[in-house]
């Protein structure tokens, strides 16, 4: 069972389905295997190198294909300390894959660059008639945004669909503007109680650097709300999934029943009531 996305923008089914796809990136990282829904086949495992000074290669996602869809999914924070070093490297460099596209986070841009050529070679043979969808949770949302503009400009897949969950900022206002003009079908799903989308800050004025550093989110923000009184739970992809199922519980139930192991376990998505 797959989702219906006729308008190429937000649908509850797409949001639920892609949250489960994003969850599978963590299973692949931690367990070395994943469960895809019926009709999808794993085509490629994305490996990339984090930490500019001491590059360390890890698994960062996968490419899956069905008869009419191609899905690129990126994971978020999982590899310590490599992922944190990439995230905290907020100095900006010129986005190198598209001319006149502003500046982006050095840490995440170098991480994406380390896998970019291999990824584009893998998606090149796919049929252009298929819908290409890019998704990512947490830091994976930043990678999804970097990849989406690159793919839209430099491959035959001119109209990728992007769904991110709890993504941090990734570029300056010029990058965000260019992304918004080129990648028209993009949705940034944000739990208003998730701290990750508030990072990096919008501006780091001089003397942090001589000219200052400025960040801006890409559009389109779709806010949801679940307060679980715990930062990891407020950011967790299972809890994003759990919250989104409320938009279409029948679809979510059918998706999970028909694809055992594909949907995340949401038992931890309850508020923490303990005291110190």
Short mmCIF file of C-alpha atoms in Angstrom, two decimals:
data_model
loop_
_atom_site.label_atom_id
_atom_site.label_comp_id
_atom_site.label_asym_id
_atom_site.label_seq_id
_atom_site.Cartn_x
_atom_site.Cartn_y
_atom_site.Cartn_z
CA UNK A 1 0.00 0.00 0.00
CA UNK A 2 1.34 3.43 -0.95
CA UNK A 3 0.04 6.93 -0.46
CA UNK A 4 -2.00 9.15 -2.73
CA UNK A 5 -0.35 12.51 -3.43
CA UNK A 6 -2.20 13.96 -6.38
CA UNK A 7 -1.53 17.58 -5.48
CA UNK A 8 2.19 16.99 -4.80
CA UNK A 9 1.91 18.83 -1.50
CA UNK A 10 0.79 17.85 1.96
CA UNK A 11 -1.37 14.83 2.33
CA UNK A 12 -1.77 13.00 5.59
CA UNK A 13 -1.04 9.70 3.89
CA UNK A 14 2.24 10.96 2.46
CA UNK A 15 3.28 12.37 5.83
CA UNK A 16 2.52 9.10 7.63
CA UNK A 17 4.11 6.90 4.99
CA UNK A 18 7.32 8.93 4.71
CA UNK A 19 7.68 9.18 8.50
CA UNK A 20 7.75 5.37 8.54
CA UNK A 21 10.28 5.39 5.69
CA UNK A 22 12.45 7.80 7.68
CA UNK A 23 12.20 5.50 10.69
CA UNK A 24 13.59 2.65 8.61
CA UNK A 25 16.84 4.56 8.08
CA UNK A 26 17.60 4.08 11.78
CA UNK A 27 16.91 0.36 11.64
CA UNK A 28 19.32 0.12 8.73
CA UNK A 29 21.98 2.01 10.68
CA UNK A 30 21.63 0.18 13.98
CA UNK A 31 20.66 -3.31 12.78
CA UNK A 32 22.02 -3.44 9.25
CA UNK A 33 18.60 -4.29 7.82
CA UNK A 34 15.27 -2.64 7.14
CA UNK A 35 11.67 -3.49 6.32
CA UNK A 36 10.15 -1.85 3.27
CA UNK A 37 6.43 -1.79 2.44
CA UNK A 38 4.97 -4.09 -0.18
CA UNK A 39 5.96 -3.09 -3.69
CA UNK A 40 9.26 -1.44 -2.74
CA UNK A 41 12.77 -2.78 -3.25
CA UNK A 42 16.01 -1.52 -1.72
CA UNK A 43 18.19 -0.19 -4.53
CA UNK A 44 21.06 1.54 -2.77
CA UNK A 45 22.50 2.17 0.69
CA UNK A 46 23.81 5.72 1.13
CA UNK A 47 27.17 5.99 2.84
CA UNK A 48 28.81 9.34 3.56
CA UNK A 49 31.62 10.85 5.61
CA UNK A 50 31.01 13.25 8.48
CA UNK A 51 33.51 15.48 10.32
CA UNK A 52 35.51 17.77 8.03
CA UNK A 53 38.79 17.38 9.94
CA UNK A 54 38.64 13.61 10.42
CA UNK A 55 36.17 12.19 7.88
CA UNK A 56 34.43 9.07 9.15
CA UNK A 57 32.13 7.06 6.87
CA UNK A 58 28.74 5.89 8.12
CA UNK A 59 25.41 4.76 6.69
CA UNK A 60 23.14 7.77 6.13
CA UNK A 61 20.15 6.44 4.27
CA UNK A 62 18.86 4.45 1.36
CA UNK A 63 17.14 4.56 -2.01
CA UNK A 64 14.03 2.43 -2.54
CA UNK A 65 12.00 1.93 -5.71
CA UNK A 66 8.49 0.81 -6.61
CA UNK A 67 6.73 0.63 -9.96
CA UNK A 68 5.90 4.34 -9.85
CA UNK A 69 8.00 5.94 -7.08
CA UNK A 70 11.63 6.45 -6.09
CA UNK A 71 12.26 7.34 -2.45
CA UNK A 72 15.51 8.73 -1.09
CA UNK A 73 15.54 8.66 2.72
CA UNK A 74 18.17 10.17 5.01
CA UNK A 75 18.58 9.44 8.71
CA UNK A 76 19.16 11.91 11.49
CA UNK A 77 21.36 11.88 14.57
CA UNK A 78 22.68 8.39 15.33
CA UNK A 79 26.46 8.20 14.91
CA UNK A 80 28.33 9.79 17.82
CA UNK A 81 30.37 11.97 17.62
CA UNK A 82 30.47 12.25 13.82
CA UNK A 83 26.90 13.54 13.43
CA UNK A 84 27.28 16.14 16.16
CA UNK A 85 30.54 17.38 14.66
CA UNK A 86 28.80 17.82 11.31
CA UNK A 87 25.82 19.58 12.90
CA UNK A 88 27.90 21.94 15.02
CA UNK A 89 30.10 22.95 12.09
CA UNK A 90 27.87 25.92 11.30
CA UNK A 91 30.44 27.93 9.37
CA UNK A 92 29.08 28.44 5.87
CA UNK A 93 30.50 27.64 2.46
CA UNK A 94 29.18 28.38 -1.01
CA UNK A 95 26.63 25.74 -2.03
CA UNK A 96 28.79 24.02 -4.66
CA UNK A 97 26.24 22.16 -6.79
CA UNK A 98 24.13 25.02 -8.19
CA UNK A 99 25.34 28.44 -9.28
CA UNK A 100 24.16 31.48 -7.38
CA UNK A 101 22.51 29.46 -4.60
CA UNK A 102 23.94 31.13 -1.54
CA UNK A 103 25.74 29.47 1.33
CA UNK A 104 25.07 26.38 3.41
CA UNK A 105 26.35 24.71 6.55
CA UNK A 106 29.89 23.49 6.02
CA UNK A 107 29.38 20.38 8.14
CA UNK A 108 26.31 19.07 6.33
CA UNK A 109 27.40 20.27 2.89
CA UNK A 110 30.70 18.41 3.12
CA UNK A 111 28.86 15.35 4.42
CA UNK A 112 26.48 15.40 1.44
CA UNK A 113 29.30 16.14 -0.98
CA UNK A 114 31.11 12.98 0.13
CA UNK A 115 28.25 10.83 -1.20
CA UNK A 116 26.77 13.08 -3.85
CA UNK A 117 28.40 11.68 -7.00
CA UNK A 118 27.61 8.08 -6.07
CA UNK A 119 24.01 8.96 -5.23
CA UNK A 120 23.39 10.78 -8.52
CA UNK A 121 24.89 7.90 -10.48
CA UNK A 122 22.53 5.49 -8.72
CA UNK A 123 19.37 7.45 -9.47
CA UNK A 124 20.33 8.31 -13.07
CA UNK A 125 19.13 4.98 -14.56
CA UNK A 126 15.67 5.23 -12.98
CA UNK A 127 12.73 6.04 -15.22
CA UNK A 128 12.01 9.75 -15.38
CA UNK A 129 8.31 8.94 -15.41
CA UNK A 130 8.51 7.90 -11.77
CA UNK A 131 7.81 10.29 -8.92
CA UNK A 132 11.01 11.05 -6.97
CA UNK A 133 10.50 11.74 -3.27
CA UNK A 134 13.16 12.82 -0.79
CA UNK A 135 12.63 12.56 2.94
CA UNK A 136 14.63 12.86 6.13
CA UNK A 137 14.24 13.27 9.86
CA UNK A 138 16.27 15.57 12.10
CA UNK A 139 19.74 16.04 10.55
CA UNK A 140 18.50 13.87 7.70
CA UNK A 141 16.10 16.67 6.86
CA UNK A 142 19.08 18.96 6.26
CA UNK A 143 20.61 16.38 3.92
CA UNK A 144 17.28 15.99 2.13
CA UNK A 145 17.14 19.74 1.44
CA UNK A 146 20.73 19.82 0.16
CA UNK A 147 20.05 16.86 -2.11
CA UNK A 148 16.70 18.15 -3.39
CA UNK A 149 18.01 21.37 -4.93
CA UNK A 150 20.96 19.50 -6.44
CA UNK A 151 18.73 16.81 -7.94
CA UNK A 152 16.15 19.31 -9.23
CA UNK A 153 18.81 21.26 -11.15
CA UNK A 154 21.33 18.60 -12.13
CA UNK A 155 19.25 15.52 -12.96
CA UNK A 156 16.20 14.80 -15.15
CA UNK A 157 14.07 14.68 -11.97
CA UNK A 158 13.15 18.36 -12.06
CA UNK A 159 10.26 18.20 -9.61
CA UNK A 160 11.24 16.21 -6.52
CA UNK A 161 8.80 16.04 -3.64
CA UNK A 162 10.39 16.75 -0.25
CA UNK A 163 9.04 15.86 3.20
CA UNK A 164 11.23 16.56 6.23
CA UNK A 165 10.58 16.05 9.95
CA UNK A 166 12.16 18.24 12.61
CA UNK A 167 14.84 19.51 10.25
CA UNK A 168 17.38 22.14 11.34
CA UNK A 169 18.19 25.20 9.25
CA UNK A 170 20.71 24.42 6.53
CA UNK A 171 21.49 27.60 4.58
CA UNK A 172 21.45 31.36 4.41
CA UNK A 173 18.50 33.44 3.14
CA UNK A 174 19.85 33.38 -0.42
CA UNK A 175 19.98 29.59 -0.40
CA UNK A 176 16.49 29.37 1.08
CA UNK A 177 15.13 31.71 -1.60
CA UNK A 178 16.74 29.72 -4.42
CA UNK A 179 15.50 26.45 -2.97
CA UNK A 180 11.96 27.80 -2.61
CA UNK A 181 11.88 28.93 -6.25
CA UNK A 182 13.23 25.65 -7.66
CA UNK A 183 11.85 22.96 -5.33
CA UNK A 184 8.16 23.79 -5.42
CA UNK A 185 6.84 20.68 -3.67
CA UNK A 186 8.52 20.81 -0.30
CA UNK A 187 7.05 20.43 3.16
CA UNK A 188 8.81 20.91 6.49
CA UNK A 189 6.84 19.12 9.21
CA UNK A 190 7.74 20.53 12.62
CA UNK A 191 6.70 19.61 16.13
CA UNK A 192 6.51 23.03 17.78
CA UNK A 193 8.07 21.49 20.91
CA UNK A 194 11.04 19.99 19.03
CA UNK A 195 14.24 21.98 19.66
CA UNK A 196 16.17 20.73 16.63
CA UNK A 197 14.43 23.03 14.11
CA UNK A 198 15.56 26.05 16.17
CA UNK A 199 19.21 25.26 15.34
CA UNK A 200 21.37 26.84 14.02
CA UNK A 201 20.26 30.25 15.20
CA UNK A 202 19.02 32.68 12.59
CA UNK A 203 22.04 34.91 12.96
CA UNK A 204 25.51 34.96 14.47
CA UNK A 205 26.60 38.58 14.04
CA UNK A 206 30.20 39.78 14.03
CA UNK A 207 32.63 39.19 15.60
CA UNK A 208 31.61 35.50 15.35
CA UNK A 209 32.91 35.90 11.80
CA UNK A 210 33.89 39.09 10.01
CA UNK A 211 30.63 39.28 8.04
CA UNK A 212 28.39 37.33 10.38
CA UNK A 213 26.49 34.12 9.63
CA UNK A 214 22.80 34.00 8.79
CA UNK A 215 20.45 31.02 8.51
CA UNK A 216 16.90 30.73 7.24
CA UNK A 217 14.50 27.81 6.98
CA UNK A 218 13.16 26.71 3.62
CA UNK A 219 9.41 26.59 3.13
CA UNK A 220 6.74 25.24 3.64
CA UNK A 221 6.32 24.79 7.38
CA UNK A 222 3.58 22.44 8.56
CA UNK A 223 3.37 22.67 12.37
CA UNK A 224 2.13 19.85 14.55
CA UNK A 225 2.16 19.69 18.34
CA UNK A 226 3.06 16.99 20.82
CA UNK A 227 4.68 17.82 24.15
CA UNK A 228 6.16 14.73 25.78
CA UNK A 229 8.19 16.64 28.39
CA UNK A 230 11.39 15.11 27.09
CA UNK A 231 13.65 16.41 24.31
CA UNK A 232 14.44 13.03 22.69
CA UNK A 233 10.74 12.12 22.58
CA UNK A 234 9.75 15.53 21.22
CA UNK A 235 12.19 14.96 18.37
CA UNK A 236 11.69 11.21 17.90
CA UNK A 237 10.54 10.01 14.47
CA UNK A 238 8.26 7.37 16.07
CA UNK A 239 6.51 10.18 17.93
CA UNK A 240 6.24 12.29 14.77
CA UNK A 241 4.67 9.22 13.16
CA UNK A 242 2.34 8.71 16.12
CA UNK A 243 1.15 12.32 16.00
CA UNK A 244 0.62 12.26 12.24
CA UNK A 245 -1.48 9.09 12.37
CA UNK A 246 -4.22 11.17 13.98
CA UNK A 247 -4.81 12.83 10.60
CA UNK A 248 -5.76 9.50 8.99
CA UNK A 249 -5.92 6.67 11.53
CA UNK A 250 -7.57 4.22 9.13
CA UNK A 251 -4.79 4.60 6.57
CA UNK A 252 -2.13 4.28 9.28
CA UNK A 253 -3.69 1.13 10.69
CA UNK A 254 -3.95 -0.48 7.27
CA UNK A 255 -0.38 0.50 6.39
CA UNK A 256 0.99 -1.06 9.57
CA UNK A 257 -1.14 -4.22 9.42
CA UNK A 258 -0.29 -4.90 5.79
CA UNK A 259 3.44 -4.26 6.33
CA UNK A 260 4.53 -5.82 9.66
CA UNK A 261 7.63 -4.14 11.07
CA UNK A 262 7.47 -1.15 8.74
CA UNK A 263 5.80 1.24 11.17
CA UNK A 264 7.69 2.43 14.25
CA UNK A 265 6.88 1.30 17.78
CA UNK A 266 5.19 4.29 19.43
CA UNK A 267 4.95 2.93 22.98
CA UNK A 268 7.47 5.54 24.19
CA UNK A 269 5.38 8.43 22.86
CA UNK A 270 3.79 9.31 26.18
CA UNK A 271 4.65 12.32 28.37
CA UNK A 272 7.37 11.85 30.97
CA UNK A 273 5.91 12.58 34.40
CA UNK A 274 8.88 11.85 36.63
CA UNK A 275 10.57 14.22 39.04
CA UNK A 276 14.22 14.64 39.94
#
